[in-house]
XYZ file of C-alpha atoms in Angstrom:
198
model
C 273.909 57.959 265.533
C 275.589 59.788 262.751
C 279.232 59.117 262.085
C 281.535 62.201 261.769
C 284.235 61.910 259.173
C 287.618 63.508 259.377
C 287.529 64.120 255.591
C 287.194 67.761 254.570
C 283.851 68.787 253.239
C 283.311 68.333 249.493
C 283.069 72.101 248.910
C 286.415 72.909 250.447
C 288.603 71.599 247.596
C 286.784 73.548 244.828
C 286.734 76.641 247.029
C 290.534 76.516 247.598
C 291.100 75.929 243.829
C 289.015 79.037 243.072
C 290.985 81.133 245.591
C 294.259 79.918 244.060
C 293.058 80.971 240.597
C 292.007 84.401 241.870
C 295.362 84.861 243.543
C 297.162 84.133 240.250
C 294.925 86.570 238.366
C 295.490 89.294 240.980
C 299.283 88.844 240.805
C 299.187 89.003 236.970
C 296.907 92.107 237.103
C 299.318 93.994 239.376
C 302.338 93.113 237.211
C 300.842 94.426 233.932
C 302.538 97.487 232.385
C 301.396 100.747 233.840
C 299.852 99.127 236.920
C 300.320 100.452 240.402
C 299.594 98.924 243.717
C 296.616 101.268 244.104
C 294.715 99.897 241.064
C 291.358 98.621 242.214
C 289.461 98.752 238.987
C 288.376 101.222 236.328
C 287.401 103.890 238.791
C 290.306 103.437 241.178
C 294.018 103.926 240.899
C 295.903 106.671 239.191
C 294.038 108.010 236.149
C 296.332 108.186 233.137
C 298.486 105.195 234.236
C 296.806 102.253 232.587
C 293.210 103.352 233.345
C 290.879 105.205 231.017
C 290.847 108.998 231.036
C 287.315 109.021 232.524
C 288.529 107.031 235.571
C 288.136 108.861 238.846
C 290.721 109.440 241.469
C 290.830 109.304 245.203
C 291.012 112.414 247.329
C 294.599 113.487 247.675
C 295.665 111.965 244.343
C 297.560 114.174 241.970
C 295.365 115.868 239.390
C 294.985 114.100 236.066
C 297.585 115.582 233.685
C 296.066 117.375 230.708
C 297.044 116.000 227.293
C 299.972 117.717 225.702
C 299.148 120.652 223.493
C 299.969 119.780 219.903
C 303.267 121.055 218.533
C 302.429 123.639 215.894
C 305.672 122.735 214.086
C 304.670 119.110 213.714
C 302.479 118.118 210.761
C 298.912 117.639 211.932
C 297.030 114.374 211.488
C 296.632 113.736 207.817
C 299.170 116.560 207.226
C 301.613 114.411 205.322
C 301.124 114.538 201.591
C 300.022 111.310 200.072
C 298.139 111.764 196.792
C 299.208 111.740 193.227
C 302.733 111.273 192.013
C 304.415 113.838 194.306
C 307.520 113.101 196.390
C 305.718 111.963 199.513
C 308.797 110.757 201.413
C 310.278 114.222 201.915
C 309.875 115.693 205.403
C 308.089 118.990 205.880
C 310.278 121.859 207.103
C 309.460 123.295 210.557
C 307.049 126.196 210.542
C 305.622 125.157 207.136
C 302.487 123.443 205.824
C 302.906 120.798 203.170
C 300.993 121.273 199.957
C 299.327 118.068 198.691
C 298.361 119.096 195.114
C 297.034 121.920 192.972
C 294.103 122.876 190.717
C 294.385 125.010 187.609
C 291.676 127.669 187.096
C 293.292 129.186 184.049
C 296.790 129.951 182.701
C 297.820 132.222 185.545
C 295.505 131.222 188.459
C 296.047 128.125 190.610
C 294.667 126.786 193.873
C 297.282 125.044 195.979
C 295.712 122.370 198.183
C 297.057 121.620 201.682
C 296.007 119.734 204.780
C 296.160 121.237 208.259
C 294.880 120.677 211.741
C 292.495 122.984 213.610
C 294.029 126.469 213.070
C 293.527 127.495 216.762
C 295.724 124.598 217.804
C 298.102 124.019 214.877
C 298.282 127.460 213.346
C 296.812 128.681 210.051
C 298.204 128.977 206.563
C 300.058 132.244 206.074
C 300.511 134.181 202.851
C 302.163 131.736 200.387
C 305.527 132.573 198.890
C 305.645 131.894 195.119
C 308.940 131.547 193.245
C 308.607 131.291 189.506
C 311.393 129.892 187.304
C 311.550 128.865 183.629
C 310.596 125.275 184.293
C 309.024 125.330 187.838
C 306.682 127.225 190.109
C 307.580 126.610 193.779
C 304.960 127.452 196.403
C 305.815 127.547 200.111
C 302.990 127.891 202.669
C 304.186 129.237 206.035
C 302.332 128.247 209.219
C 301.164 131.117 211.482
C 301.393 130.559 215.264
C 298.361 128.920 216.922
C 295.952 131.368 218.612
C 294.727 129.097 221.411
C 295.854 129.411 224.980
C 296.919 126.374 226.994
C 293.345 125.703 228.177
C 291.941 124.911 224.714
C 291.084 121.246 223.944
C 292.633 120.389 220.562
C 291.234 117.552 218.485
C 293.271 115.560 215.960
C 291.446 116.085 212.669
C 292.772 116.816 209.189
C 291.211 119.845 207.400
C 291.701 120.107 203.616
C 291.864 123.629 202.315
C 293.384 125.594 199.398
C 295.025 128.936 198.713
C 294.543 130.773 195.453
C 297.749 131.793 193.659
C 298.160 134.271 190.830
C 301.215 133.711 188.634
C 303.185 136.429 186.830
C 303.468 134.281 183.735
C 301.246 131.474 182.393
C 301.844 128.060 183.977
C 302.224 126.285 180.670
C 304.102 122.987 181.134
C 306.018 124.117 184.188
C 306.044 121.785 187.235
C 304.438 123.008 190.471
C 306.624 122.186 193.497
C 306.210 122.378 197.245
C 308.856 124.587 198.919
C 308.164 123.189 202.346
C 309.410 119.754 201.193
C 312.557 120.691 199.278
C 310.722 121.212 195.978
C 308.715 117.972 195.981
C 306.572 117.744 192.852
C 302.843 118.459 193.438
C 300.255 116.409 191.580
C 297.641 118.147 189.387
C 294.181 117.457 190.831
C 290.820 118.051 189.191
C 288.659 120.776 190.605
C 286.183 119.494 193.213
C 283.200 120.223 190.951
C 284.735 118.642 187.855
C 284.174 115.088 186.721
C 287.728 113.593 186.339
C 286.432 111.120 183.731
C 285.453 113.844 181.275
């Protein structure tokens, strides 16, 4: 006859230990930032609150909020100047696009380089204002309003472009400055098809 022991089965202790570990993990999961009591996994819970944007939602949940439309008065990604020896720490005035440098075609023709976001979302460069003085040429690039409606998806990408400027007098040794950044000095850049080493 087989003897029955009052000792618990060997598997019971490891099973209870595993359940205790799972309980600790579940408590930590629910206490993480952005968690809600409805979080079940990637596809469950409230999309936009700690779960990826592709996560689904349950019937009756609030619709997933659309990302905010970019502010056309904010500099777009990559829109802050950062090349050459210009004054890069000066903020861009609202409604303006910061120039990042300039090219010289000849004594009275320049191309002012700027960085902007997608024009439909951030607005396009308007007609530049040019103020010539004895020792400086100040160029201000206004931003036109965006043309997209609220249903347009806007991507964060920096687009480099330039505007051609015709001066009344030869540039000579005058400094070129950016009017959108309180007259920050713009660096002279080589033309894209020029070899800067020559």
